């Protein structure tokens, strides 16, 4: 089980999940099962990338300002890399994706992470 030590990161990840669920329900009502799946996948890409960010930050021993900056840059690079790979996988493997819902859910979830 993954245990995130930072309360702010845990809060952000919970809000990302909440936003993803709300968007999946709304999309499901408007566009059907593929809309629900697309919204859930878009938000999940962001949540998984956020988890990777949190794990990298948590695993780095930040002793100084320099180490903190390097850890933050490494965590951000990891988040972006994982997000790009997951976006590509979903678009390559899920042929019935509702693109506007998928990308919209991803963007909204990323915006929640940045808050």
PDB file of N, CA and C in Angstrom:
ATOM      1  N   UNK A   1       0.836  -1.178   0.000  1.00  0.00           N
ATOM      2  CA  UNK A   1       0.000   0.000   0.000  1.00  0.00           C
ATOM      3  C   UNK A   1       0.885   1.248   0.000  1.00  0.00           C
ATOM      4  N   UNK A   2       0.496   2.216  -0.780  1.00  0.00           N
ATOM      5  CA  UNK A   2       1.239   3.457  -0.883  1.00  0.00           C
ATOM      6  C   UNK A   2       0.735   4.405   0.198  1.00  0.00           C
ATOM      7  N   UNK A   3       1.658   4.914   0.994  1.00  0.00           N
ATOM      8  CA  UNK A   3       1.305   5.866   2.054  1.00  0.00           C
ATOM      9  C   UNK A   3       2.016   7.185   1.768  1.00  0.00           C
ATOM     10  N   UNK A   4       1.243   8.199   1.412  1.00  0.00           N
ATOM     11  CA  UNK A   4       1.789   9.519   1.135  1.00  0.00           C
ATOM     12  C   UNK A   4       1.869  10.276   2.454  1.00  0.00           C
ATOM     13  N   UNK A   5       3.065  10.704   2.821  1.00  0.00           N
ATOM     14  CA  UNK A   5       3.284  11.374   4.100  1.00  0.00           C
ATOM     15  C   UNK A   5       2.791  12.816   4.099  1.00  0.00           C
ATOM     16  N   UNK A   6       2.866  13.482   2.982  1.00  0.00           N
ATOM     17  CA  UNK A   6       2.532  14.901   2.902  1.00  0.00           C
ATOM     18  C   UNK A   6       1.012  15.098   2.854  1.00  0.00           C
ATOM     19  N   UNK A   7       0.485  15.805   3.851  1.00  0.00           N
ATOM     20  CA  UNK A   7      -0.956  16.053   3.889  1.00  0.00           C
ATOM     21  C   UNK A   7      -1.432  16.884   2.694  1.00  0.00           C
ATOM     22  N   UNK A   8      -0.710  17.939   2.278  1.00  0.00           N
ATOM     23  CA  UNK A   8      -1.165  18.681   1.095  1.00  0.00           C
ATOM     24  C   UNK A   8      -1.241  17.818  -0.162  1.00  0.00           C
ATOM     25  N   UNK A   9      -0.271  16.932  -0.367  1.00  0.00           N
ATOM     26  CA  UNK A   9      -0.316  16.051  -1.539  1.00  0.00           C
ATOM     27  C   UNK A   9      -1.477  15.072  -1.449  1.00  0.00           C
ATOM     28  N   UNK A  10      -1.718  14.537  -0.258  1.00  0.00           N
ATOM     29  CA  UNK A  10      -2.865  13.641  -0.077  1.00  0.00           C
ATOM     30  C   UNK A  10      -4.170  14.364  -0.387  1.00  0.00           C
ATOM     31  N   UNK A  11      -4.288  15.600   0.079  1.00  0.00           N
ATOM     32  CA  UNK A  11      -5.497  16.387  -0.162  1.00  0.00           C
ATOM     33  C   UNK A  11      -5.707  16.624  -1.653  1.00  0.00           C
ATOM     34  N   UNK A  12      -4.643  16.982  -2.348  1.00  0.00           N
ATOM     35  CA  UNK A  12      -4.736  17.228  -3.789  1.00  0.00           C
ATOM     36  C   UNK A  12      -5.133  15.954  -4.523  1.00  0.00           C
ATOM     37  N   UNK A  13      -4.544  14.830  -4.166  1.00  0.00           N
ATOM     38  CA  UNK A  13      -4.877  13.568  -4.829  1.00  0.00           C
ATOM     39  C   UNK A  13      -6.338  13.185  -4.582  1.00  0.00           C
ATOM     40  N   UNK A  14      -6.827  13.422  -3.373  1.00  0.00           N
ATOM     41  CA  UNK A  14      -8.233  13.132  -3.075  1.00  0.00           C
ATOM     42  C   UNK A  14      -9.138  14.022  -3.924  1.00  0.00           C
ATOM     43  N   UNK A  15      -8.805  15.311  -4.046  1.00  0.00           N
ATOM     44  CA  UNK A  15      -9.608  16.203  -4.871  1.00  0.00           C
ATOM     45  C   UNK A  15      -9.569  15.805  -6.346  1.00  0.00           C
ATOM     46  N   UNK A  16      -8.427  15.315  -6.802  1.00  0.00           N
ATOM     47  CA  UNK A  16      -8.354  14.837  -8.185  1.00  0.00           C
ATOM     48  C   UNK A  16      -9.308  13.664  -8.397  1.00  0.00           C
ATOM     49  N   UNK A  17      -9.350  12.764  -7.452  1.00  0.00           N
ATOM     50  CA  UNK A  17     -10.251  11.611  -7.562  1.00  0.00           C
ATOM     51  C   UNK A  17     -11.705  12.077  -7.531  1.00  0.00           C
ATOM     52  N   UNK A  18     -12.022  13.019  -6.653  1.00  0.00           N
ATOM     53  CA  UNK A  18     -13.394  13.537  -6.562  1.00  0.00           C
ATOM     54  C   UNK A  18     -13.804  14.185  -7.885  1.00  0.00           C
ATOM     55  N   UNK A  19     -12.938  15.028  -8.437  1.00  0.00           N
ATOM     56  CA  UNK A  19     -13.237  15.687  -9.717  1.00  0.00           C
ATOM     57  C   UNK A  19     -13.410  14.649 -10.820  1.00  0.00           C
ATOM     58  N   UNK A  20     -12.572  13.631 -10.833  1.00  0.00           N
ATOM     59  CA  UNK A  20     -12.655  12.576 -11.843  1.00  0.00           C
ATOM     60  C   UNK A  20     -13.983  11.834 -11.752  1.00  0.00           C
ATOM     61  N   UNK A  21     -14.406  11.503 -10.558  1.00  0.00           N
ATOM     62  CA  UNK A  21     -15.669  10.784 -10.375  1.00  0.00           C
ATOM     63  C   UNK A  21     -16.850  11.654 -10.819  1.00  0.00           C
ATOM     64  N   UNK A  22     -16.841  12.921 -10.430  1.00  0.00           N
ATOM     65  CA  UNK A  22     -17.926  13.824 -10.831  1.00  0.00           C
ATOM     66  C   UNK A  22     -17.984  13.950 -12.357  1.00  0.00           C
ATOM     67  N   UNK A  23     -16.833  14.141 -12.984  1.00  0.00           N
ATOM     68  CA  UNK A  23     -16.803  14.243 -14.445  1.00  0.00           C
ATOM     69  C   UNK A  23     -17.245  12.946 -15.115  1.00  0.00           C
ATOM     70  N   UNK A  24     -16.871  11.810 -14.539  1.00  0.00           N
ATOM     71  CA  UNK A  24     -17.281  10.526 -15.117  1.00  0.00           C
ATOM     72  C   UNK A  24     -18.796  10.367 -15.054  1.00  0.00           C
ATOM     73  N   UNK A  25     -19.395  10.758 -13.955  1.00  0.00           N
ATOM     74  CA  UNK A  25     -20.852  10.649 -13.822  1.00  0.00           C
ATOM     75  C   UNK A  25     -21.549  11.581 -14.818  1.00  0.00           C
ATOM     76  N   UNK A  26     -21.101  12.826 -14.877  1.00  0.00           N
ATOM     77  CA  UNK A  26     -21.714  13.784 -15.805  1.00  0.00           C
ATOM     78  C   UNK A  26     -21.530  13.323 -17.247  1.00  0.00           C
ATOM     79  N   UNK A  27     -20.331  12.876 -17.579  1.00  0.00           N
ATOM     80  CA  UNK A  27     -20.065  12.400 -18.941  1.00  0.00           C
ATOM     81  C   UNK A  27     -20.895  11.176 -19.278  1.00  0.00           C
ATOM     82  N   UNK A  28     -21.073  10.309 -18.295  1.00  0.00           N
ATOM     83  CA  UNK A  28     -21.889   9.126 -18.515  1.00  0.00           C
ATOM     84  C   UNK A  28     -23.326   9.480 -18.831  1.00  0.00           C
ATOM     85  N   UNK A  29     -23.853  10.481 -18.141  1.00  0.00           N
ATOM     86  CA  UNK A  29     -25.223  10.911 -18.406  1.00  0.00           C
ATOM     87  C   UNK A  29     -25.364  11.553 -19.782  1.00  0.00           C
ATOM     88  N   UNK A  30     -24.315  12.247 -20.221  1.00  0.00           N
ATOM     89  CA  UNK A  30     -24.377  12.952 -21.502  1.00  0.00           C
ATOM     90  C   UNK A  30     -23.981  12.103 -22.703  1.00  0.00           C
ATOM     91  N   UNK A  31     -22.983  11.245 -22.536  1.00  0.00           N
ATOM     92  CA  UNK A  31     -22.443  10.528 -23.699  1.00  0.00           C
ATOM     93  C   UNK A  31     -22.441   9.013 -23.562  1.00  0.00           C
ATOM     94  N   UNK A  32     -22.909   8.486 -22.455  1.00  0.00           N
ATOM     95  CA  UNK A  32     -22.979   7.036 -22.314  1.00  0.00           C
ATOM     96  C   UNK A  32     -21.736   6.423 -21.692  1.00  0.00           C
ATOM     97  N   UNK A  33     -21.639   5.123 -21.824  1.00  0.00           N
ATOM     98  CA  UNK A  33     -20.595   4.351 -21.154  1.00  0.00           C
ATOM     99  C   UNK A  33     -19.189   4.731 -21.624  1.00  0.00           C
ATOM    100  N   UNK A  34     -19.037   5.037 -22.890  1.00  0.00           N
ATOM    101  CA  UNK A  34     -17.703   5.414 -23.386  1.00  0.00           C
ATOM    102  C   UNK A  34     -17.291   6.788 -22.863  1.00  0.00           C
ATOM    103  N   UNK A  35     -18.245   7.662 -22.630  1.00  0.00           N
ATOM    104  CA  UNK A  35     -17.954   8.951 -22.014  1.00  0.00           C
ATOM    105  C   UNK A  35     -17.507   8.783 -20.569  1.00  0.00           C
ATOM    106  N   UNK A  36     -18.188   7.881 -19.851  1.00  0.00           N
ATOM    107  CA  UNK A  36     -17.796   7.594 -18.471  1.00  0.00           C
ATOM    108  C   UNK A  36     -16.384   7.041 -18.424  1.00  0.00           C
ATOM    109  N   UNK A  37     -16.113   6.064 -19.272  1.00  0.00           N
ATOM    110  CA  UNK A  37     -14.788   5.457 -19.291  1.00  0.00           C
ATOM    111  C   UNK A  37     -13.725   6.475 -19.699  1.00  0.00           C
ATOM    112  N   UNK A  38     -14.039   7.321 -20.665  1.00  0.00           N
ATOM    113  CA  UNK A  38     -13.078   8.315 -21.128  1.00  0.00           C
ATOM    114  C   UNK A  38     -12.747   9.317 -20.026  1.00  0.00           C
ATOM    115  N   UNK A  39     -13.772   9.798 -19.306  1.00  0.00           N
ATOM    116  CA  UNK A  39     -13.540  10.741 -18.215  1.00  0.00           C
ATOM    117  C   UNK A  39     -12.749  10.078 -17.087  1.00  0.00           C
ATOM    118  N   UNK A  40     -13.098   8.841 -16.782  1.00  0.00           N
ATOM    119  CA  UNK A  40     -12.382   8.126 -15.722  1.00  0.00           C
ATOM    120  C   UNK A  40     -10.920   7.906 -16.105  1.00  0.00           C
ATOM    121  N   UNK A  41     -10.680   7.546 -17.353  1.00  0.00           N
ATOM    122  CA  UNK A  41      -9.299   7.338 -17.806  1.00  0.00           C
ATOM    123  C   UNK A  41      -8.512   8.644 -17.827  1.00  0.00           C
ATOM    124  N   UNK A  42      -9.122   9.724 -18.284  1.00  0.00           N
ATOM    125  CA  UNK A  42      -8.434  11.013 -18.318  1.00  0.00           C
ATOM    126  C   UNK A  42      -8.029  11.471 -16.930  1.00  0.00           C
ATOM    127  N   UNK A  43      -8.949  11.370 -15.995  1.00  0.00           N
ATOM    128  CA  UNK A  43      -8.620  11.742 -14.622  1.00  0.00           C
ATOM    129  C   UNK A  43      -7.630  10.797 -13.987  1.00  0.00           C
ATOM    130  N   UNK A  44      -7.748   9.518 -14.315  1.00  0.00           N
ATOM    131  CA  UNK A  44      -6.834   8.521 -13.742  1.00  0.00           C
ATOM    132  C   UNK A  44      -5.399   8.725 -14.198  1.00  0.00           C
ATOM    133  N   UNK A  45      -5.224   9.158 -15.428  1.00  0.00           N
ATOM    134  CA  UNK A  45      -3.870   9.456 -15.915  1.00  0.00           C
ATOM    135  C   UNK A  45      -3.239  10.509 -15.016  1.00  0.00           C
ATOM    136  N   UNK A  46      -3.982  11.538 -14.707  1.00  0.00           N
ATOM    137  CA  UNK A  46      -3.470  12.610 -13.861  1.00  0.00           C
ATOM    138  C   UNK A  46      -3.239  12.140 -12.426  1.00  0.00           C
ATOM    139  N   UNK A  47      -4.138  11.326 -11.904  1.00  0.00           N
ATOM    140  CA  UNK A  47      -3.986  10.820 -10.540  1.00  0.00           C
ATOM    141  C   UNK A  47      -2.748   9.937 -10.433  1.00  0.00           C
ATOM    142  N   UNK A  48      -2.547   9.049 -11.386  1.00  0.00           N
ATOM    143  CA  UNK A  48      -1.368   8.172 -11.363  1.00  0.00           C
ATOM    144  C   UNK A  48      -0.084   8.993 -11.487  1.00  0.00           C
ATOM    145  N   UNK A  49      -0.096   9.986 -12.360  1.00  0.00           N
ATOM    146  CA  UNK A  49       1.074  10.861 -12.493  1.00  0.00           C
ATOM    147  C   UNK A  49       1.317  11.627 -11.193  1.00  0.00           C
ATOM    148  N   UNK A  50       0.256  12.071 -10.544  1.00  0.00           N
ATOM    149  CA  UNK A  50       0.393  12.752  -9.253  1.00  0.00           C
ATOM    150  C   UNK A  50       0.932  11.842  -8.174  1.00  0.00           C
ATOM    151  N   UNK A  51       0.498  10.586  -8.186  1.00  0.00           N
ATOM    152  CA  UNK A  51       1.049   9.608  -7.233  1.00  0.00           C
ATOM    153  C   UNK A  51       2.540   9.400  -7.458  1.00  0.00           C
ATOM    154  N   UNK A  52       2.935   9.327  -8.713  1.00  0.00           N
ATOM    155  CA  UNK A  52       4.357   9.174  -9.022  1.00  0.00           C
ATOM    156  C   UNK A  52       5.140  10.381  -8.520  1.00  0.00           C
ATOM    157  N   UNK A  53       4.600  11.573  -8.718  1.00  0.00           N
ATOM    158  CA  UNK A  53       5.222  12.795  -8.216  1.00  0.00           C
ATOM    159  C   UNK A  53       5.421  12.704  -6.703  1.00  0.00           C
ATOM    160  N   UNK A  54       4.354  12.324  -5.999  1.00  0.00           N
ATOM    161  CA  UNK A  54       4.415  12.235  -4.540  1.00  0.00           C
ATOM    162  C   UNK A  54       5.428  11.198  -4.072  1.00  0.00           C
ATOM    163  N   UNK A  55       5.478  10.063  -4.763  1.00  0.00           N
ATOM    164  CA  UNK A  55       6.416   9.017  -4.365  1.00  0.00           C
ATOM    165  C   UNK A  55       7.867   9.441  -4.580  1.00  0.00           C
ATOM    166  N   UNK A  56       8.134  10.129  -5.683  1.00  0.00           N
ATOM    167  CA  UNK A  56       9.497  10.594  -5.937  1.00  0.00           C
ATOM    168  C   UNK A  56       9.888  11.640  -4.898  1.00  0.00           C
ATOM    169  N   UNK A  57       8.999  12.565  -4.601  1.00  0.00           N
ATOM    170  CA  UNK A  57       9.302  13.588  -3.594  1.00  0.00           C
ATOM    171  C   UNK A  57       9.512  12.959  -2.218  1.00  0.00           C
ATOM    172  N   UNK A  58       8.703  11.975  -1.906  1.00  0.00           N
ATOM    173  CA  UNK A  58       8.787  11.325  -0.599  1.00  0.00           C
ATOM    174  C   UNK A  58      10.057  10.502  -0.454  1.00  0.00           C
ATOM    175  N   UNK A  59      10.508   9.885  -1.533  1.00  0.00           N
ATOM    176  CA  UNK A  59      11.672   9.006  -1.454  1.00  0.00           C
ATOM    177  C   UNK A  59      12.997   9.756  -1.471  1.00  0.00           C
ATOM    178  N   UNK A  60      12.972  11.027  -1.869  1.00  0.00           N
ATOM    179  CA  UNK A  60      14.224  11.771  -1.919  1.00  0.00           C
ATOM    180  C   UNK A  60      14.513  12.370  -0.549  1.00  0.00           C
ATOM    181  N   UNK A  61      15.740  12.225  -0.129  1.00  0.00           N
ATOM    182  CA  UNK A  61      16.152  12.780   1.152  1.00  0.00           C
ATOM    183  C   UNK A  61      16.520  14.243   0.982  1.00  0.00           C
ATOM    184  N   UNK A  62      15.598  15.114   1.312  1.00  0.00           N
ATOM    185  CA  UNK A  62      15.820  16.540   1.088  1.00  0.00           C
ATOM    186  C   UNK A  62      16.497  17.129   2.325  1.00  0.00           C
ATOM    187  N   UNK A  63      17.793  17.376   2.215  1.00  0.00           N
ATOM    188  CA  UNK A  63      18.563  17.907   3.326  1.00  0.00           C
ATOM    189  C   UNK A  63      18.855  19.397   3.175  1.00  0.00           C
ATOM    190  N   UNK A  64      18.816  19.886   1.950  1.00  0.00           N
ATOM    191  CA  UNK A  64      19.156  21.283   1.702  1.00  0.00           C
ATOM    192  C   UNK A  64      18.222  21.854   0.647  1.00  0.00           C
ATOM    193  N   UNK A  65      18.356  23.138   0.410  1.00  0.00           N
ATOM    194  CA  UNK A  65      17.541  23.784  -0.617  1.00  0.00           C
ATOM    195  C   UNK A  65      17.872  23.221  -1.992  1.00  0.00           C
ATOM    196  N   UNK A  66      19.143  22.963  -2.241  1.00  0.00           N
ATOM    197  CA  UNK A  66      19.549  22.386  -3.526  1.00  0.00           C
ATOM    198  C   UNK A  66      18.915  21.013  -3.731  1.00  0.00           C
ATOM    199  N   UNK A  67      18.958  20.179  -2.697  1.00  0.00           N
ATOM    200  CA  UNK A  67      18.392  18.834  -2.796  1.00  0.00           C
ATOM    201  C   UNK A  67      16.878  18.891  -2.997  1.00  0.00           C
ATOM    202  N   UNK A  68      16.242  19.856  -2.366  1.00  0.00           N
ATOM    203  CA  UNK A  68      14.795  20.013  -2.519  1.00  0.00           C
ATOM    204  C   UNK A  68      14.443  20.409  -3.947  1.00  0.00           C
ATOM    205  N   UNK A  69      15.208  21.330  -4.506  1.00  0.00           N
ATOM    206  CA  UNK A  69      14.967  21.769  -5.876  1.00  0.00           C
ATOM    207  C   UNK A  69      15.189  20.625  -6.866  1.00  0.00           C
ATOM    208  N   UNK A  70      16.255  19.884  -6.692  1.00  0.00           N
ATOM    209  CA  UNK A  70      16.530  18.746  -7.575  1.00  0.00           C
ATOM    210  C   UNK A  70      15.435  17.689  -7.450  1.00  0.00           C
ATOM    211  N   UNK A  71      14.983  17.435  -6.229  1.00  0.00           N
ATOM    212  CA  UNK A  71      13.911  16.450  -6.022  1.00  0.00           C
ATOM    213  C   UNK A  71      12.621  16.916  -6.690  1.00  0.00           C
ATOM    214  N   UNK A  72      12.298  18.208  -6.571  1.00  0.00           N
ATOM    215  CA  UNK A  72      11.080  18.732  -7.189  1.00  0.00           C
ATOM    216  C   UNK A  72      11.152  18.635  -8.705  1.00  0.00           C
ATOM    217  N   UNK A  73      12.307  18.951  -9.283  1.00  0.00           N
ATOM    218  CA  UNK A  73      12.461  18.848 -10.738  1.00  0.00           C
ATOM    219  C   UNK A  73      12.382  17.394 -11.203  1.00  0.00           C
ATOM    220  N   UNK A  74      12.996  16.500 -10.454  1.00  0.00           N
ATOM    221  CA  UNK A  74      12.951  15.069 -10.791  1.00  0.00           C
ATOM    222  C   UNK A  74      11.516  14.551 -10.690  1.00  0.00           C
ATOM    223  N   UNK A  75      10.793  14.968  -9.647  1.00  0.00           N
ATOM    224  CA  UNK A  75       9.406  14.528  -9.467  1.00  0.00           C
ATOM    225  C   UNK A  75       8.525  15.066 -10.590  1.00  0.00           C
ATOM    226  N   UNK A  76       8.734  16.312 -10.977  1.00  0.00           N
ATOM    227  CA  UNK A  76       7.933  16.897 -12.055  1.00  0.00           C
ATOM    228  C   UNK A  76       8.214  16.205 -13.386  1.00  0.00           C
ATOM    229  N   UNK A  77       9.488  15.903 -13.648  1.00  0.00           N
ATOM    230  CA  UNK A  77       9.844  15.190 -14.884  1.00  0.00           C
ATOM    231  C   UNK A  77       9.208  13.800 -14.898  1.00  0.00           C
ATOM    232  N   UNK A  78       9.201  13.146 -13.759  1.00  0.00           N
ATOM    233  CA  UNK A  78       8.572  11.829 -13.655  1.00  0.00           C
ATOM    234  C   UNK A  78       7.075  11.935 -13.921  1.00  0.00           C
ATOM    235  N   UNK A  79       6.438  12.943 -13.339  1.00  0.00           N
ATOM    236  CA  UNK A  79       4.995  13.146 -13.526  1.00  0.00           C
ATOM    237  C   UNK A  79       4.653  13.377 -14.996  1.00  0.00           C
ATOM    238  N   UNK A  80       5.408  14.242 -15.648  1.00  0.00           N
ATOM    239  CA  UNK A  80       5.145  14.544 -17.055  1.00  0.00           C
ATOM    240  C   UNK A  80       5.389  13.306 -17.922  1.00  0.00           C
ATOM    241  N   UNK A  81       6.479  12.599 -17.668  1.00  0.00           N
ATOM    242  CA  UNK A  81       6.792  11.401 -18.446  1.00  0.00           C
ATOM    243  C   UNK A  81       5.724  10.331 -18.323  1.00  0.00           C
ATOM    244  N   UNK A  82       5.287  10.078 -17.112  1.00  0.00           N
ATOM    245  CA  UNK A  82       4.248   9.068 -16.903  1.00  0.00           C
ATOM    246  C   UNK A  82       2.934   9.506 -17.538  1.00  0.00           C
ATOM    247  N   UNK A  83       2.605  10.791 -17.417  1.00  0.00           N
ATOM    248  CA  UNK A  83       1.365  11.291 -18.026  1.00  0.00           C
ATOM    249  C   UNK A  83       1.393  11.120 -19.540  1.00  0.00           C
ATOM    250  N   UNK A  84       2.503  11.444 -20.170  1.00  0.00           N
ATOM    251  CA  UNK A  84       2.611  11.309 -21.629  1.00  0.00           C
ATOM    252  C   UNK A  84       2.470   9.844 -22.046  1.00  0.00           C
ATOM    253  N   UNK A  85       3.141   8.959 -21.340  1.00  0.00           N
ATOM    254  CA  UNK A  85       3.070   7.530 -21.667  1.00  0.00           C
ATOM    255  C   UNK A  85       1.638   7.010 -21.497  1.00  0.00           C
ATOM    256  N   UNK A  86       0.987   7.377 -20.389  1.00  0.00           N
ATOM    257  CA  UNK A  86      -0.376   6.896 -20.154  1.00  0.00           C
ATOM    258  C   UNK A  86      -1.373   7.481 -21.148  1.00  0.00           C
ATOM    259  N   UNK A  87      -1.205   8.758 -21.490  1.00  0.00           N
ATOM    260  CA  UNK A  87      -2.076   9.351 -22.516  1.00  0.00           C
ATOM    261  C   UNK A  87      -1.932   8.606 -23.836  1.00  0.00           C
ATOM    262  N   UNK A  88      -0.706   8.327 -24.215  1.00  0.00           N
ATOM    263  CA  UNK A  88      -0.458   7.595 -25.457  1.00  0.00           C
ATOM    264  C   UNK A  88      -1.081   6.200 -25.402  1.00  0.00           C
ATOM    265  N   UNK A  89      -0.905   5.510 -24.271  1.00  0.00           N
ATOM    266  CA  UNK A  89      -1.467   4.158 -24.146  1.00  0.00           C
ATOM    267  C   UNK A  89      -2.990   4.164 -24.280  1.00  0.00           C
ATOM    268  N   UNK A  90      -3.640   5.099 -23.602  1.00  0.00           N
ATOM    269  CA  UNK A  90      -5.104   5.146 -23.690  1.00  0.00           C
ATOM    270  C   UNK A  90      -5.540   5.432 -25.119  1.00  0.00           C
ATOM    271  N   UNK A  91      -4.927   6.425 -25.748  1.00  0.00           N
ATOM    272  CA  UNK A  91      -5.327   6.778 -27.111  1.00  0.00           C
ATOM    273  C   UNK A  91      -5.005   5.672 -28.114  1.00  0.00           C
ATOM    274  N   UNK A  92      -3.965   4.904 -27.862  1.00  0.00           N
ATOM    275  CA  UNK A  92      -3.586   3.822 -28.773  1.00  0.00           C
ATOM    276  C   UNK A  92      -4.446   2.575 -28.569  1.00  0.00           C
ATOM    277  N   UNK A  93      -4.869   2.319 -27.341  1.00  0.00           N
ATOM    278  CA  UNK A  93      -5.537   1.054 -27.048  1.00  0.00           C
ATOM    279  C   UNK A  93      -7.063   1.143 -26.951  1.00  0.00           C
ATOM    280  N   UNK A  94      -7.593   2.284 -26.578  1.00  0.00           N
ATOM    281  CA  UNK A  94      -9.044   2.417 -26.402  1.00  0.00           C
ATOM    282  C   UNK A  94      -9.617   3.125 -27.625  1.00  0.00           C
ATOM    283  N   UNK A  95     -10.152   2.341 -28.526  1.00  0.00           N
ATOM    284  CA  UNK A  95     -10.620   2.860 -29.815  1.00  0.00           C
ATOM    285  C   UNK A  95     -11.898   3.696 -29.714  1.00  0.00           C
ATOM    286  N   UNK A  96     -12.718   3.480 -28.679  1.00  0.00           N
ATOM    287  CA  UNK A  96     -13.980   4.199 -28.546  1.00  0.00           C
ATOM    288  C   UNK A  96     -13.888   5.394 -27.597  1.00  0.00           C
ATOM    289  N   UNK A  97     -12.690   5.897 -27.376  1.00  0.00           N
ATOM    290  CA  UNK A  97     -12.510   7.019 -26.455  1.00  0.00           C
ATOM    291  C   UNK A  97     -13.270   8.245 -26.974  1.00  0.00           C
ATOM    292  N   UNK A  98     -13.934   8.939 -26.056  1.00  0.00           N
ATOM    293  CA  UNK A  98     -14.575  10.212 -26.383  1.00  0.00           C
ATOM    294  C   UNK A  98     -13.509  11.268 -26.098  1.00  0.00           C
ATOM    295  N   UNK A  99     -12.871  11.725 -27.158  1.00  0.00           N
ATOM    296  CA  UNK A  99     -11.650  12.518 -27.039  1.00  0.00           C
ATOM    297  C   UNK A  99     -11.845  13.795 -26.230  1.00  0.00           C
ATOM    298  N   UNK A 100     -12.893  14.533 -26.471  1.00  0.00           N
ATOM    299  CA  UNK A 100     -13.101  15.796 -25.761  1.00  0.00           C
ATOM    300  C   UNK A 100     -13.281  15.555 -24.267  1.00  0.00           C
ATOM    301  N   UNK A 101     -13.962  14.486 -23.917  1.00  0.00           N
ATOM    302  CA  UNK A 101     -14.178  14.149 -22.507  1.00  0.00           C
ATOM    303  C   UNK A 101     -12.873  13.680 -21.880  1.00  0.00           C
ATOM    304  N   UNK A 102     -12.140  12.845 -22.585  1.00  0.00           N
ATOM    305  CA  UNK A 102     -10.865  12.319 -22.092  1.00  0.00           C
ATOM    306  C   UNK A 102      -9.872  13.448 -21.827  1.00  0.00           C
ATOM    307  N   UNK A 103      -9.657  14.296 -22.809  1.00  0.00           N
ATOM    308  CA  UNK A 103      -8.697  15.396 -22.673  1.00  0.00           C
ATOM    309  C   UNK A 103      -9.197  16.415 -21.646  1.00  0.00           C
ATOM    310  N   UNK A 104     -10.488  16.707 -21.663  1.00  0.00           N
ATOM    311  CA  UNK A 104     -11.046  17.654 -20.700  1.00  0.00           C
ATOM    312  C   UNK A 104     -10.882  17.185 -19.266  1.00  0.00           C
ATOM    313  N   UNK A 105     -11.152  15.923 -19.026  1.00  0.00           N
ATOM    314  CA  UNK A 105     -10.996  15.358 -17.690  1.00  0.00           C
ATOM    315  C   UNK A 105      -9.534  15.383 -17.259  1.00  0.00           C
ATOM    316  N   UNK A 106      -8.642  15.057 -18.172  1.00  0.00           N
ATOM    317  CA  UNK A 106      -7.217  15.090 -17.876  1.00  0.00           C
ATOM    318  C   UNK A 106      -6.778  16.512 -17.515  1.00  0.00           C
ATOM    319  N   UNK A 107      -7.168  17.476 -18.330  1.00  0.00           N
ATOM    320  CA  UNK A 107      -6.758  18.864 -18.090  1.00  0.00           C
ATOM    321  C   UNK A 107      -7.321  19.383 -16.771  1.00  0.00           C
ATOM    322  N   UNK A 108      -8.588  19.116 -16.502  1.00  0.00           N
ATOM    323  CA  UNK A 108      -9.175  19.595 -15.260  1.00  0.00           C
ATOM    324  C   UNK A 108      -8.492  18.958 -14.045  1.00  0.00           C
ATOM    325  N   UNK A 109      -8.174  17.686 -14.146  1.00  0.00           N
ATOM    326  CA  UNK A 109      -7.500  17.000 -13.059  1.00  0.00           C
ATOM    327  C   UNK A 109      -6.078  17.533 -12.857  1.00  0.00           C
ATOM    328  N   UNK A 110      -5.389  17.848 -13.934  1.00  0.00           N
ATOM    329  CA  UNK A 110      -4.052  18.453 -13.832  1.00  0.00           C
ATOM    330  C   UNK A 110      -4.154  19.833 -13.186  1.00  0.00           C
ATOM    331  N   UNK A 111      -5.193  20.598 -13.553  1.00  0.00           N
ATOM    332  CA  UNK A 111      -5.372  21.915 -12.947  1.00  0.00           C
ATOM    333  C   UNK A 111      -5.615  21.809 -11.437  1.00  0.00           C
ATOM    334  N   UNK A 112      -6.356  20.791 -11.028  1.00  0.00           N
ATOM    335  CA  UNK A 112      -6.575  20.566  -9.593  1.00  0.00           C
ATOM    336  C   UNK A 112      -5.239  20.278  -8.914  1.00  0.00           C
ATOM    337  N   UNK A 113      -4.369  19.503  -9.562  1.00  0.00           N
ATOM    338  CA  UNK A 113      -3.065  19.191  -8.978  1.00  0.00           C
ATOM    339  C   UNK A 113      -2.227  20.451  -8.803  1.00  0.00           C
ATOM    340  N   UNK A 114      -2.333  21.385  -9.738  1.00  0.00           N
ATOM    341  CA  UNK A 114      -1.520  22.589  -9.653  1.00  0.00           C
ATOM    342  C   UNK A 114      -2.007  23.549  -8.576  1.00  0.00           C
ATOM    343  N   UNK A 115      -3.235  23.366  -8.099  1.00  0.00           N
ATOM    344  CA  UNK A 115      -3.745  24.237  -7.041  1.00  0.00           C
ATOM    345  C   UNK A 115      -3.167  23.785  -5.748  1.00  0.00           C
TER     346      UNK A 115
END
